[in-house]
Amino acid sequence: MFANYLIGLREGLEASLVVCILIAYLVKTDRRDALKPIWIGIAIAVGLALGFGCALEFGSQELTFEAQEALGGSLSIIAVCLVTWMVFWMRRTARHLKADLHGRLDAALRMGTGALVATAFLAVGREGLETSLFVWTSVRASSDGTEGPLIGVLLGIATAVVLGYLFYRGALRINLAKFFTWTGAMLVVVAAGVLAYGFHDLQEADFLPGLTNKAFDISETIPPDSWYGTLLKGVFNFQPDPTVLQVVVWSLYLVPTLAFFLAPSRPDKDRPKPATPVREEV
């Protein structure tokens, strides 16, 4: 449940910050007339994300077991690729996210209503589609037959909405660079579990060999139905009897990705260096 809460919080907060920055800029520049197109674009993006999530959930139920496993495994791999790109992109751009959005909004204001709708839709829609895909694959990977994983996601999103509102009202300030670095690192760990589970799905669908070739089996030491087994599965997508392929994939993804992600970042060559150190907060 914690892993799914983290996903909902992290992904939801990105979208909330985007909305907060767009709305606050229009209010501060006395362009309240442009708020309606922005909200229309946001509503369309949210509707598209919800529709995409529903299509994944209900559409997959009509498939055979092998087809479900093949679809789930393939989408898990795609979701991990998208999330990996997203955490690296956000780590690099968090410091100047506000300036980038302000620049896009200024250009849209000059172009008219349609451009404002498109700007809000594109800014929020990308986050929404990524969230729907990764949430679906993560909930599927960590599901234990209860509503816990889905509740965790919804609680995370609700927390993100509240934090976004507090940012907008000025009641809360946060160092975005540090926040997205630490939550991004935790999300990489979660993504590693989702990736391993996706390869297991492909093995169950007979797309990949080695389903019976177990790396180890510690089910007696850590029973899957025990409270600590459930906790490990919910947080890390831990499996007490993974295949060799799962362990190899998990290791080859987690170790280098986490090492690159936590390595000191290089200065952005495309932007002039500020005269004094800047720490962007919202």
XYZ file of N, CA and C in Angstrom:
846
model
N 0.831 -1.208 0.000
C 0.000 0.000 0.000
C 0.863 1.255 0.000
N 1.984 1.212 0.735
C 2.853 2.386 0.797
C 3.417 2.721 -0.573
N 3.826 1.702 -1.324
C 4.376 1.955 -2.654
C 3.349 2.634 -3.541
N 2.104 2.185 -3.474
C 1.057 2.790 -4.285
C 0.701 4.186 -3.784
N 0.780 4.393 -2.465
C 0.593 5.744 -1.921
C 1.673 6.681 -2.446
N 2.917 6.194 -2.477
C 4.031 6.997 -2.980
C 3.821 7.365 -4.452
N 3.341 6.406 -5.241
C 3.093 6.677 -6.653
C 2.022 7.758 -6.803
N 0.917 7.591 -6.069
C -0.149 8.586 -6.143
C 0.308 9.951 -5.678
N 1.110 9.987 -4.604
C 1.614 11.255 -4.082
C 2.563 11.918 -5.069
N 3.535 11.161 -5.545
C 4.558 11.719 -6.430
C 3.949 12.195 -7.749
N 3.201 11.314 -8.403
C 2.619 11.669 -9.698
C 1.559 12.752 -9.545
N 0.736 12.625 -8.503
C -0.307 13.622 -8.282
C 0.257 14.978 -7.935
N 1.366 15.004 -7.198
C 1.947 16.281 -6.810
C 2.544 16.997 -8.019
N 3.111 16.257 -8.949
C 3.620 16.890 -10.161
C 2.496 17.612 -10.893
N 1.376 16.914 -11.074
C 0.240 17.536 -11.754
C -0.304 18.715 -10.946
N -0.371 18.564 -9.616
C -0.879 19.643 -8.767
C 0.007 20.880 -8.849
N 1.322 20.667 -8.885
C 2.240 21.795 -8.984
C 2.078 22.520 -10.314
N 1.890 21.749 -11.385
C 1.691 22.362 -12.699
C 0.447 23.242 -12.680
N -0.656 22.698 -12.148
C -1.899 23.464 -12.060
C -1.708 24.694 -11.187
N -1.054 24.515 -10.044
C -0.802 25.618 -9.113
C -0.021 26.740 -9.781
N 1.022 26.386 -10.508
C 1.863 27.394 -11.149
C 1.096 28.136 -12.239
N 0.341 27.407 -13.039
C -0.426 28.038 -14.111
C -1.472 29.009 -13.558
N -2.242 28.550 -12.576
C -3.303 29.381 -12.017
C -2.721 30.595 -11.289
N -1.695 30.374 -10.469
C -1.098 31.476 -9.703
C -0.531 32.549 -10.624
N 0.078 32.139 -11.734
C 0.660 33.114 -12.659
C -0.417 33.976 -13.303
N -1.524 33.368 -13.694
C -2.614 34.132 -14.309
C -3.243 35.106 -13.311
N -3.378 34.669 -12.057
C -3.952 35.547 -11.042
C -3.026 36.712 -10.741
N -1.733 36.433 -10.607
C -0.767 37.491 -10.273
C -0.599 38.490 -11.407
N -0.768 38.055 -12.652
C -0.623 38.960 -13.796
C -1.961 39.558 -14.226
N -2.993 39.363 -13.368
C -4.319 39.936 -13.614
C -4.907 39.470 -14.944
N -4.759 38.180 -15.222
C -5.345 37.596 -16.428
C -6.362 36.525 -16.040
N -7.266 36.888 -15.147
C -8.277 35.941 -14.702
C -9.201 35.503 -15.829
N -9.265 36.305 -16.887
C -10.098 35.939 -18.026
C -9.596 34.662 -18.712
N -8.322 34.331 -18.468
C -7.734 33.144 -19.094
C -7.878 31.902 -18.218
N -8.486 32.024 -17.043
C -8.602 30.876 -16.148
C -9.548 29.806 -16.705
N -10.629 30.225 -17.343
C -11.600 29.257 -17.852
C -10.981 28.304 -18.876
N -10.258 28.817 -19.901
C -9.618 27.884 -20.839
C -8.618 26.947 -20.170
N -7.919 27.455 -19.153
C -6.965 26.608 -18.436
C -7.690 25.468 -17.736
N -8.786 25.786 -17.049
C -9.536 24.737 -16.354
C -10.162 23.756 -17.336
N -10.569 24.237 -18.513
C -11.109 23.333 -19.537
C -10.028 22.344 -19.982
N -8.832 22.848 -20.237
C -7.727 21.976 -20.632
C -7.390 20.964 -19.555
N -7.409 21.398 -18.292
C -7.131 20.492 -17.177
C -8.209 19.418 -17.078
N -9.473 19.826 -17.226
C -10.580 18.864 -17.134
C -10.491 17.819 -18.247
N -10.149 18.243 -19.455
C -10.006 17.296 -20.562
C -8.874 16.312 -20.275
N -7.761 16.814 -19.743
C -6.612 15.953 -19.432
C -6.971 14.926 -18.363
N -7.670 15.361 -17.316
C -8.079 14.448 -16.246
C -9.046 13.395 -16.788
N -10.004 13.833 -17.624
C -10.951 12.896 -18.219
C -10.259 11.859 -19.088
N -9.247 12.305 -19.859
C -8.503 11.374 -20.710
C -7.750 10.352 -19.869
N -7.130 10.800 -18.777
C -6.379 9.891 -17.908
C -7.302 8.860 -17.266
N -8.477 9.317 -16.791
C -9.430 8.389 -16.182
C -9.958 7.395 -17.216
N -10.236 7.893 -18.414
C -10.707 7.006 -19.472
C -9.675 5.969 -19.853
N -8.418 6.388 -19.896
C -7.331 5.463 -20.220
C -7.206 4.384 -19.156
N -7.303 4.799 -17.883
C -7.222 3.834 -16.792
C -8.373 2.842 -16.825
N -9.588 3.334 -17.098
C -10.749 2.440 -17.177
C -10.615 1.469 -18.348
N -10.091 1.965 -19.468
C -9.907 1.097 -20.631
C -8.926 -0.029 -20.315
N -7.852 0.301 -19.576
C -6.890 -0.730 -19.192
C -7.523 -1.771 -18.275
N -8.285 -1.297 -17.290
C -8.843 -2.205 -16.291
C -9.940 -3.086 -16.874
N -10.925 -2.476 -17.514
C -12.070 -3.250 -17.981
C -11.795 -3.951 -19.311
N -10.938 -3.349 -20.130
C -10.612 -3.992 -21.393
C -9.825 -5.268 -21.201
N -8.931 -5.277 -20.216
C -8.103 -6.464 -19.989
C -8.909 -7.637 -19.441
N -10.058 -7.357 -18.817
C -10.862 -8.431 -18.231
C -11.506 -9.317 -19.290
N -11.608 -8.828 -20.511
C -12.227 -9.603 -21.588
C -11.229 -10.537 -22.274
N -9.965 -10.463 -21.879
C -8.927 -11.251 -22.534
C -8.742 -12.603 -21.859
N -8.125 -13.528 -22.565
C -7.765 -14.812 -21.969
C -6.648 -14.602 -20.955
N -6.372 -15.626 -20.137
C -5.323 -15.501 -19.125
C -3.980 -15.175 -19.761
N -3.620 -15.898 -20.822
C -2.331 -15.662 -21.486
C -2.260 -14.260 -22.053
N -3.363 -13.802 -22.647
C -3.382 -12.457 -23.220
C -3.288 -11.395 -22.130
N -3.960 -11.633 -20.997
C -3.877 -10.694 -19.877
C -2.441 -10.585 -19.364
N -1.782 -11.729 -19.221
C -0.408 -11.718 -18.724
C 0.530 -11.032 -19.726
N 0.320 -11.291 -21.014
C 1.151 -10.659 -22.043
C 0.937 -9.156 -22.050
N -0.328 -8.717 -21.951
C -0.627 -7.286 -21.926
C -0.054 -6.640 -20.671
N -0.289 -7.284 -19.515
C 0.216 -6.719 -18.263
C 1.728 -6.629 -18.248
N 2.401 -7.662 -18.730
C 3.865 -7.638 -18.756
C 4.403 -6.572 -19.695
N 3.808 -6.460 -20.873
C 4.269 -5.463 -21.842
C 4.051 -4.040 -21.324
N 2.863 -3.781 -20.752
C 2.572 -2.448 -20.230
C 3.415 -2.125 -19.003
N 3.771 -3.139 -18.218
C 4.655 -2.914 -17.067
C 6.019 -2.401 -17.532
N 6.538 -3.006 -18.585
C 7.840 -2.586 -19.119
C 7.754 -1.171 -19.676
N 6.670 -0.873 -20.415
C 6.481 0.476 -20.954
C 6.345 1.488 -19.829
N 5.565 1.130 -18.791
C 5.358 2.042 -17.663
C 6.667 2.353 -16.961
N 7.507 1.343 -16.760
C 8.796 1.559 -16.091
C 9.686 2.470 -16.944
N 9.670 2.284 -18.245
C 10.459 3.151 -19.132
C 10.001 4.600 -19.015
N 8.674 4.817 -19.030
C 8.136 6.170 -18.932
C 8.447 6.803 -17.579
N 8.275 6.031 -16.514
C 8.526 6.566 -15.172
C 10.012 6.862 -14.978
N 10.873 6.013 -15.509
C 12.315 6.256 -15.405
C 12.692 7.548 -16.112
N 12.150 7.726 -17.314
C 12.403 8.989 -18.032
C 11.861 10.167 -17.242
N 10.668 10.004 -16.647
C 10.030 11.093 -15.924
C 10.833 11.522 -14.700
N 11.341 10.562 -13.909
C 12.055 10.943 -12.696
C 13.369 11.640 -13.026
N 14.031 11.208 -14.099
C 15.259 11.893 -14.503
C 14.942 13.283 -15.050
N 13.867 13.390 -15.822
C 13.483 14.692 -16.385
C 13.102 15.670 -15.278
N 12.324 15.213 -14.297
C 11.906 16.088 -13.218
C 13.085 16.484 -12.337
N 14.023 15.578 -12.128
C 15.200 15.922 -11.332
C 16.002 17.032 -12.007
N 16.040 16.983 -13.337
C 16.802 17.988 -14.080
C 16.068 19.324 -14.198
N 14.738 19.297 -14.267
C 13.979 20.512 -14.550
C 13.266 21.103 -13.343
N 13.301 20.428 -12.193
C 12.542 20.905 -11.037
C 12.936 22.326 -10.641
N 14.210 22.658 -10.787
C 14.689 23.975 -10.350
C 14.131 25.108 -11.201
N 13.822 24.827 -12.461
C 13.303 25.894 -13.315
C 11.960 25.522 -13.942
N 11.197 24.643 -13.264
C 9.884 24.256 -13.761
C 8.961 25.460 -13.863
N 8.979 26.311 -12.845
C 8.094 27.464 -12.838
C 8.386 28.396 -14.008
N 9.658 28.667 -14.263
C 10.023 29.559 -15.360
C 9.617 28.979 -16.720
N 9.789 27.667 -16.886
C 9.404 27.020 -18.139
C 7.909 27.137 -18.387
N 7.104 26.877 -17.352
C 5.660 26.965 -17.504
C 5.204 28.394 -17.752
N 5.846 29.346 -17.090
C 5.501 30.741 -17.327
C 5.772 31.131 -18.771
N 6.877 30.662 -19.325
C 7.201 30.965 -20.716
C 6.173 30.386 -21.675
N 5.764 29.151 -21.441
C 4.749 28.536 -22.298
C 3.423 29.268 -22.182
N 3.080 29.686 -20.971
C 1.803 30.366 -20.754
C 1.799 31.737 -21.412
N 2.910 32.434 -21.342
C 3.001 33.739 -22.022
C 2.775 33.586 -23.520
N 3.390 32.570 -24.109
C 3.219 32.332 -25.548
C 1.772 31.972 -25.864
N 1.136 31.158 -25.009
C -0.251 30.768 -25.231
C -1.197 31.953 -25.093
N -0.908 32.857 -24.158
C -1.748 34.042 -23.974
C -1.751 34.912 -25.226
N -0.629 34.963 -25.912
C -0.545 35.757 -27.135
C -1.285 35.098 -28.289
N -1.438 33.777 -28.233
C -2.044 33.040 -29.340
C -3.555 32.890 -29.210
N -4.091 32.952 -27.984
C -5.534 32.900 -27.837
C -6.041 31.741 -27.000
N -7.380 31.596 -26.966
C -8.047 30.626 -26.100
C -7.637 29.190 -26.400
N -7.621 28.823 -27.681
C -7.273 27.450 -28.039
C -5.889 27.061 -27.558
N -4.950 27.989 -27.650
C -3.589 27.711 -27.203
C -3.538 27.533 -25.695
N -4.364 28.292 -24.959
C -4.407 28.142 -23.505
C -4.938 26.764 -23.112
N -6.016 26.326 -23.789
C -6.562 25.003 -23.523
C -5.517 23.933 -23.821
N -4.829 24.075 -24.943
C -3.822 23.091 -25.338
C -2.652 23.076 -24.363
N -2.236 24.246 -23.890
C -1.114 24.320 -22.943
C -1.444 23.587 -21.652
N -2.631 23.844 -21.100
C -3.031 23.172 -19.858
C -3.209 21.675 -20.087
N -3.804 21.320 -21.225
C -4.036 19.904 -21.525
C -2.718 19.142 -21.643
N -1.753 19.712 -22.374
C -0.481 19.028 -22.569
C 0.318 18.965 -21.271
N 0.267 20.045 -20.478
C 1.034 20.085 -19.235
C 0.533 19.056 -18.231
N -0.786 18.905 -18.149
C -1.372 17.985 -17.167
C -1.604 16.602 -17.772
N -1.921 16.554 -19.069
C -2.258 15.284 -19.707
C -1.129 14.277 -19.682
N 0.092 14.733 -19.918
C 1.235 13.811 -19.892
C 1.368 13.168 -18.526
N 1.238 13.991 -17.478
C 1.319 13.448 -16.126
C 0.186 12.459 -15.875
N -1.013 12.793 -16.369
C -2.170 11.927 -16.136
C -2.044 10.575 -16.795
N -1.585 10.548 -18.051
C -1.439 9.278 -18.758
C -0.351 8.416 -18.129
N 0.772 9.039 -17.764
C 1.843 8.303 -17.097
C 1.345 7.718 -15.780
N 0.590 8.537 -15.032
C 0.083 8.086 -13.742
C -0.869 6.908 -13.911
N -1.791 7.008 -14.877
C -2.760 5.927 -15.105
C -2.054 4.622 -15.436
N -1.082 4.686 -16.323
C -0.385 3.475 -16.743
C 0.422 2.869 -15.609
N 1.197 3.702 -14.900
C 2.053 3.170 -13.845
C 1.230 2.699 -12.653
N 0.150 3.423 -12.338
C -0.717 3.003 -11.239
C -1.357 1.658 -11.565
N -1.834 1.494 -12.797
C -2.486 0.238 -13.178
C -1.512 -0.934 -13.072
N -0.310 -0.756 -13.592
C 0.665 -1.847 -13.547
C 1.140 -2.114 -12.121
N 1.310 -1.052 -11.327
C 1.777 -1.241 -9.955
C 0.713 -1.900 -9.091
N -0.532 -1.455 -9.228
C -1.624 -2.067 -8.462
C -1.766 -3.531 -8.851
N -1.630 -3.822 -10.137
C -1.725 -5.200 -10.603
C -0.595 -6.044 -10.029
N 0.607 -5.450 -9.934
C 1.756 -6.199 -9.437
C 1.677 -6.450 -7.933
N 1.148 -5.482 -7.196
C 1.139 -5.607 -5.732
C -0.209 -6.033 -5.175
N -1.166 -6.295 -6.047
C -2.506 -6.647 -5.576
C -2.484 -7.959 -4.803
N -3.173 -7.952 -3.661
C -3.269 -9.160 -2.840
C -4.719 -9.604 -2.701
N -5.548 -9.157 -3.645
C -6.959 -9.517 -3.586
C -7.792 -8.551 -2.778
N -7.185 -7.520 -2.208
C -7.912 -6.524 -1.438
C -7.895 -5.197 -2.181
N -8.566 -4.213 -1.582
C -8.620 -2.876 -2.188
C -7.470 -1.996 -1.694
N -6.546 -2.575 -0.897
C -5.467 -1.793 -0.312
C -4.630 -1.016 -1.308
N -4.133 -1.660 -2.390
C -3.311 -0.928 -3.351
C -4.032 0.268 -3.967
N -5.284 0.085 -4.356
C -6.049 1.180 -4.960
C -6.317 2.281 -3.951
N -6.618 1.899 -2.712
C -6.833 2.896 -1.655
C -5.557 3.697 -1.427
N -4.407 3.009 -1.464
C -3.135 3.711 -1.296
C -2.927 4.755 -2.373
N -3.233 4.421 -3.621
C -3.093 5.363 -4.730
C -4.008 6.564 -4.524
N -5.270 6.299 -4.182
C -6.241 7.385 -4.005
C -5.842 8.303 -2.845
N -5.328 7.710 -1.764
C -4.866 8.532 -0.638
C -3.681 9.401 -1.046
N -2.775 8.827 -1.853
C -1.631 9.597 -2.328
C -2.061 10.761 -3.194
N -3.004 10.521 -4.103
C -3.495 11.595 -4.974
C -4.212 12.662 -4.149
N -5.023 12.220 -3.165
C -5.729 13.180 -2.310
C -4.739 14.043 -1.534
N -3.677 13.417 -1.020
C -2.638 14.178 -0.315
C -1.980 15.190 -1.246
N -1.737 14.776 -2.494
C -1.106 15.662 -3.472
C -1.995 16.869 -3.774
N -3.299 16.651 -3.866
C -4.231 17.760 -4.124
C -4.220 18.752 -2.964
N -4.224 18.223 -1.747
C -4.181 19.103 -0.571
C -2.874 19.896 -0.536
N -1.750 19.229 -0.794
C -0.459 19.923 -0.809
C -0.428 20.981 -1.907
N -0.989 20.658 -3.073
C -1.034 21.627 -4.156
C -1.816 22.868 -3.764
N -2.927 22.669 -3.072
C -3.716 23.813 -2.619
C -2.939 24.648 -1.606
N -2.237 23.974 -0.687
C -1.442 24.701 0.308
C -0.311 25.474 -0.352
N 0.310 24.885 -1.402
C 1.339 25.615 -2.141
C 0.744 26.882 -2.745
N -0.426 26.740 -3.348
C -1.078 27.872 -4.013
C -1.406 28.982 -3.021
N -1.874 28.599 -1.843
C -2.237 29.597 -0.824
C -1.026 30.165 -0.102
N 0.144 29.609 -0.359
C 1.346 30.106 0.288
C 1.530 29.609 1.696
N 0.748 28.588 2.094
C 0.840 28.073 3.461
C 1.938 27.039 3.616
N 2.508 26.586 2.489
C 3.531 25.550 2.550
C 4.577 25.805 1.484
N 5.836 25.660 1.871
C 6.940 25.824 0.934
C 7.816 24.574 0.997
N 8.368 24.207 -0.143
C 9.154 22.980 -0.202
C 10.264 23.139 -1.230
N 11.414 22.555 -0.947
C 12.511 22.538 -1.906
C 12.203 21.449 -2.933
N 11.770 21.868 -4.128
C 11.322 20.902 -5.128
C 12.442 19.972 -5.579
N 13.646 20.520 -5.722
C 14.759 19.695 -6.198
C 15.010 18.524 -5.252
N 15.051 18.803 -3.947
C 15.298 17.739 -2.974
C 14.113 16.777 -2.900
N 12.899 17.319 -2.929
C 11.724 16.462 -2.837
C 11.685 15.465 -3.986
N 11.866 15.939 -5.209
C 11.771 15.057 -6.362
C 12.984 14.127 -6.470
N 14.100 14.511 -5.879
C 15.246 13.605 -5.869
C 14.990 12.401 -4.971
N 14.519 12.642 -3.752
C 14.321 11.542 -2.806
C 13.117 10.687 -3.173
N 12.013 11.324 -3.567
C 10.865 10.518 -3.975
C 11.153 9.794 -5.283
N 11.969 10.404 -6.143
C 12.349 9.739 -7.391
C 13.167 8.495 -7.123
N 14.079 8.573 -6.149
C 14.888 7.397 -5.801
C 13.998 6.267 -5.291
N 13.029 6.608 -4.442
C 12.116 5.568 -3.944
C 11.261 5.007 -5.072
N 10.896 5.862 -6.016
C 10.082 5.403 -7.135
C 10.868 4.472 -8.050
N 12.174 4.682 -8.165
C 13.022 3.780 -8.948
C 13.001 2.382 -8.334
N 13.039 2.312 -6.990
C 12.976 1.012 -6.307
C 11.637 0.329 -6.590
N 10.554 1.106 -6.528
C 9.235 0.553 -6.832
C 9.188 0.077 -8.284
N 9.748 0.890 -9.189
C 9.734 0.543 -10.611
C 10.503 -0.751 -10.879
N 11.572 -0.978 -10.128
C 12.331 -2.221 -10.300
C 11.461 -3.433 -10.003
N 10.641 -3.341 -8.957
C 9.734 -4.436 -8.632
C 8.669 -4.628 -9.698
N 8.136 -3.521 -10.216
C 7.135 -3.602 -11.283
C 7.743 -4.223 -12.536
N 8.981 -3.861 -12.844
C 9.649 -4.420 -14.026
C 9.846 -5.930 -13.879
N 10.307 -6.358 -12.707
C 10.493 -7.794 -12.484
C 9.170 -8.540 -12.581
N 8.125 -7.948 -12.045
C 6.804 -8.573 -12.118
C 6.324 -8.636 -13.568
N 6.640 -7.594 -14.354
C 6.250 -7.601 -15.759
C 6.906 -8.731 -16.528
N 8.178 -8.991 -16.252
C 8.862 -10.101 -16.917
C 8.275 -11.442 -16.465
N 7.848 -11.505 -15.203
C 7.203 -12.724 -14.720
C 5.888 -12.959 -15.462
N 5.148 -11.878 -15.730
C 3.915 -11.994 -16.506
C 4.196 -12.554 -17.894
N 5.260 -12.063 -18.520
C 5.605 -12.550 -19.855
C 6.026 -14.017 -19.820
N 6.614 -14.434 -18.710
C 6.942 -15.856 -18.560
C 5.667 -16.687 -18.413
N 4.714 -16.175 -17.655
C 3.463 -16.900 -17.484
C 2.669 -16.963 -18.786
N 2.872 -15.968 -19.653
C 2.185 -15.967 -20.945
C 2.931 -16.804 -21.978
N 4.020 -17.436 -21.561
C 4.860 -18.260 -22.449
C 5.552 -17.443 -23.532
N 5.712 -16.128 -23.278
C 6.479 -15.296 -24.194
C 7.966 -15.410 -23.901
N 8.301 -15.705 -22.640
C 9.690 -15.856 -22.218
C 9.837 -17.178 -21.470
N 10.977 -17.821 -21.568
C 11.180 -19.099 -20.879
C 11.607 -18.895 -19.427
N 11.725 -20.005 -18.700
C 12.314 -19.984 -17.360
C 11.331 -19.798 -16.231
N 10.034 -20.053 -16.455
C 9.051 -19.846 -15.393
C 9.301 -20.755 -14.195
N 9.788 -21.954 -14.433
C 10.028 -22.903 -13.335
C 11.466 -22.856 -12.813
N 12.279 -22.007 -13.403
C 13.678 -21.893 -12.988
C 13.798 -20.829 -11.898
N 13.622 -21.241 -10.647
C 13.599 -20.302 -9.525
C 15.012 -19.931 -9.076
N 15.200 -18.640 -8.786
C 16.487 -18.181 -8.268
C 16.660 -18.635 -6.822
N 15.573 -18.559 -6.053
C 15.555 -19.038 -4.674
C 14.090 -19.135 -4.254
N 13.865 -19.757 -3.123
C 12.504 -19.890 -2.591
C 12.571 -19.807 -1.073
N 12.171 -18.667 -0.535
C 12.194 -18.457 0.909
C 10.766 -18.277 1.433
N 9.823 -18.972 0.786
C 8.412 -18.854 1.168
C 8.176 -19.311 2.608
N 8.982 -20.280 3.070
C 8.796 -20.739 4.444
C 9.317 -19.716 5.446
N 10.358 -18.992 5.049
C 10.919 -17.958 5.934
C 10.071 -16.698 5.909
N 9.646 -16.305 4.716
C 8.803 -15.121 4.560
C 7.532 -15.554 3.829
N 6.550 -16.078 4.548
C 5.301 -16.506 3.915
C 4.606 -15.326 3.231
N 4.135 -15.506 2.008
C 3.475 -14.405 1.297
C 2.248 -13.862 2.013
N 1.579 -14.725 2.808
C 0.364 -14.282 3.487
C 0.626 -13.747 4.893
N 1.902 -13.669 5.310
C 2.221 -13.101 6.619
C 2.173 -11.581 6.536
N 2.132 -10.923 7.695
C 2.034 -9.469 7.683
C 3.292 -8.840 7.103
N 4.452 -9.433 7.400
C 5.686 -8.866 6.868
C 5.877 -9.236 5.397
N 5.379 -10.401 4.999
C 5.413 -10.746 3.580
C 4.532 -9.818 2.767
N 3.348 -9.508 3.303
C 2.432 -8.582 2.648
C 3.032 -7.186 2.589
N 3.708 -6.786 3.686
C 4.332 -5.468 3.729
C 5.430 -5.348 2.681
N 6.284 -6.364 2.583
C 7.360 -6.341 1.598
C 6.816 -6.331 0.170
N 5.759 -7.073 -0.055
C 5.156 -7.081 -1.383
C 4.533 -5.739 -1.709
N 3.865 -5.130 -0.711
C 3.210 -3.848 -0.946
C 4.184 -2.717 -1.178
N 5.335 -2.756 -0.496
C 6.308 -1.662 -0.610
C 7.274 -1.885 -1.766
N 7.809 -3.105 -1.887
C 8.859 -3.369 -2.879
C 8.447 -4.351 -3.975
N 7.175 -4.778 -3.981
C 6.738 -5.840 -4.901
C 7.597 -7.094 -4.724
N 7.959 -7.367 -3.465
C 8.827 -8.503 -3.155
C 8.107 -9.816 -3.406
N 8.831 -10.770 -3.995
C 8.310 -12.117 -4.239
C 9.279 -13.121 -3.633
N 8.814 -14.012 -2.741
C 9.728 -14.928 -2.052
C 10.289 -16.038 -2.939
N 9.700 -16.238 -4.123
C 10.202 -17.293 -5.007
C 10.342 -16.783 -6.454
N 11.181 -15.771 -6.671
C 11.310 -15.207 -8.016
C 12.072 -16.145 -8.950
N 11.867 -15.961 -10.235
C 12.636 -16.715 -11.216
C 14.012 -16.071 -11.378
N 14.919 -16.800 -11.991
C 16.260 -16.255 -12.244
C 16.166 -15.008 -13.105
N 15.295 -15.043 -14.117
C 15.144 -13.889 -15.008
C 14.672 -12.660 -14.244
N 13.747 -12.832 -13.315
C 13.268 -11.700 -12.524
C 14.397 -11.064 -11.719
N 15.204 -11.882 -11.070
C 16.306 -11.361 -10.255
C 17.329 -10.636 -11.123
N 17.636 -11.203 -12.284
C 18.599 -10.578 -13.192
C 18.073 -9.235 -13.682
N 16.814 -9.204 -14.111
C 16.217 -7.960 -14.615
C 16.164 -6.909 -13.511
N 15.729 -7.325 -12.317
C 15.644 -6.396 -11.183
C 17.010 -5.778 -10.880
N 18.051 -6.602 -10.859
C 19.402 -6.119 -10.532
C 19.956 -5.211 -11.630
N 19.777 -5.627 -12.883
C 20.327 -4.849 -13.990
C 19.636 -3.502 -14.144
N 18.394 -3.407 -13.703
C 17.696 -2.113 -13.761
C 18.020 -1.255 -12.535
N 17.863 -1.823 -11.344
C 17.936 -1.026 -10.125
C 19.321 -0.439 -9.877
N 20.361 -1.255 -9.948
C 21.698 -0.799 -9.554
C 22.201 0.358 -10.428
N 22.274 0.210 -11.755
C 22.776 1.331 -12.552
C 21.835 2.534 -12.566
N 20.510 2.296 -12.583
C 19.564 3.415 -12.622
C 19.662 4.255 -11.365
N 19.705 3.603 -10.212
C 19.798 4.331 -8.954
C 21.140 5.040 -8.843
N 22.202 4.414 -9.338
C 23.520 5.034 -9.280
C 23.564 6.301 -10.130
N 23.031 6.230 -11.343
C 23.000 7.416 -12.212
C 22.093 8.493 -11.642
N 20.959 8.078 -11.080
C 19.995 9.050 -10.571
C 20.532 9.817 -9.374
N 21.255 9.133 -8.487
C 21.764 9.780 -7.276
C 23.127 10.435 -7.478
N 23.725 10.252 -8.658
C 25.008 10.903 -8.942
C 24.816 12.413 -8.992
N 25.820 13.193 -8.569
C 25.707 14.660 -8.620
C 25.355 15.120 -10.029
N 24.382 16.003 -10.111
C 23.941 16.477 -11.419
C 24.904 17.513 -11.962
N 25.014 17.540 -13.287
C 25.856 18.523 -13.950
C 25.076 19.809 -14.183
N 25.745 20.947 -14.212
C 25.058 22.207 -14.481
C 24.377 22.169 -15.846
N 23.218 22.816 -15.945
C 22.486 22.875 -17.206
C 23.205 23.813 -18.164
N 23.798 23.271 -19.213
C 24.578 24.083 -20.141
C 23.713 25.019 -20.971
N 22.421 24.694 -21.082
C 21.550 25.508 -21.911
C 21.033 26.746 -21.191
N 21.328 26.862 -19.909
C 20.839 27.992 -19.143
C 22.014 28.743 -18.516
N 21.935 30.077 -18.485
C 23.012 30.847 -17.863
C 23.056 30.587 -16.367
N 24.268 30.538 -15.836
C 24.426 30.305 -14.412
C 24.030 31.557 -13.638
N 23.245 31.414 -12.570
C 22.867 32.575 -11.769
C 24.067 33.109 -11.011
N 23.999 34.397 -10.665
C 25.102 35.031 -9.950
C 25.242 34.455 -8.551
N 24.108 34.081 -7.958
C 24.117 33.480 -6.633
C 23.329 32.192 -6.682
N 23.608 31.247 -5.791
C 22.880 29.985 -5.805
C 21.374 30.224 -5.640
N 20.592 29.475 -6.420
C 19.136 29.625 -6.384
C 18.514 28.324 -5.936
N 17.585 28.391 -5.036
C 16.833 27.209 -4.621
C 15.369 27.520 -4.835
N 14.801 26.944 -5.898
C 13.416 27.240 -6.228
C 12.485 26.531 -5.298
N 11.533 27.269 -4.752
C 10.532 26.717 -3.885
C 9.166 27.161 -4.393
N 8.174 26.383 -4.030
C 6.795 26.732 -4.393
C 5.979 26.857 -3.119
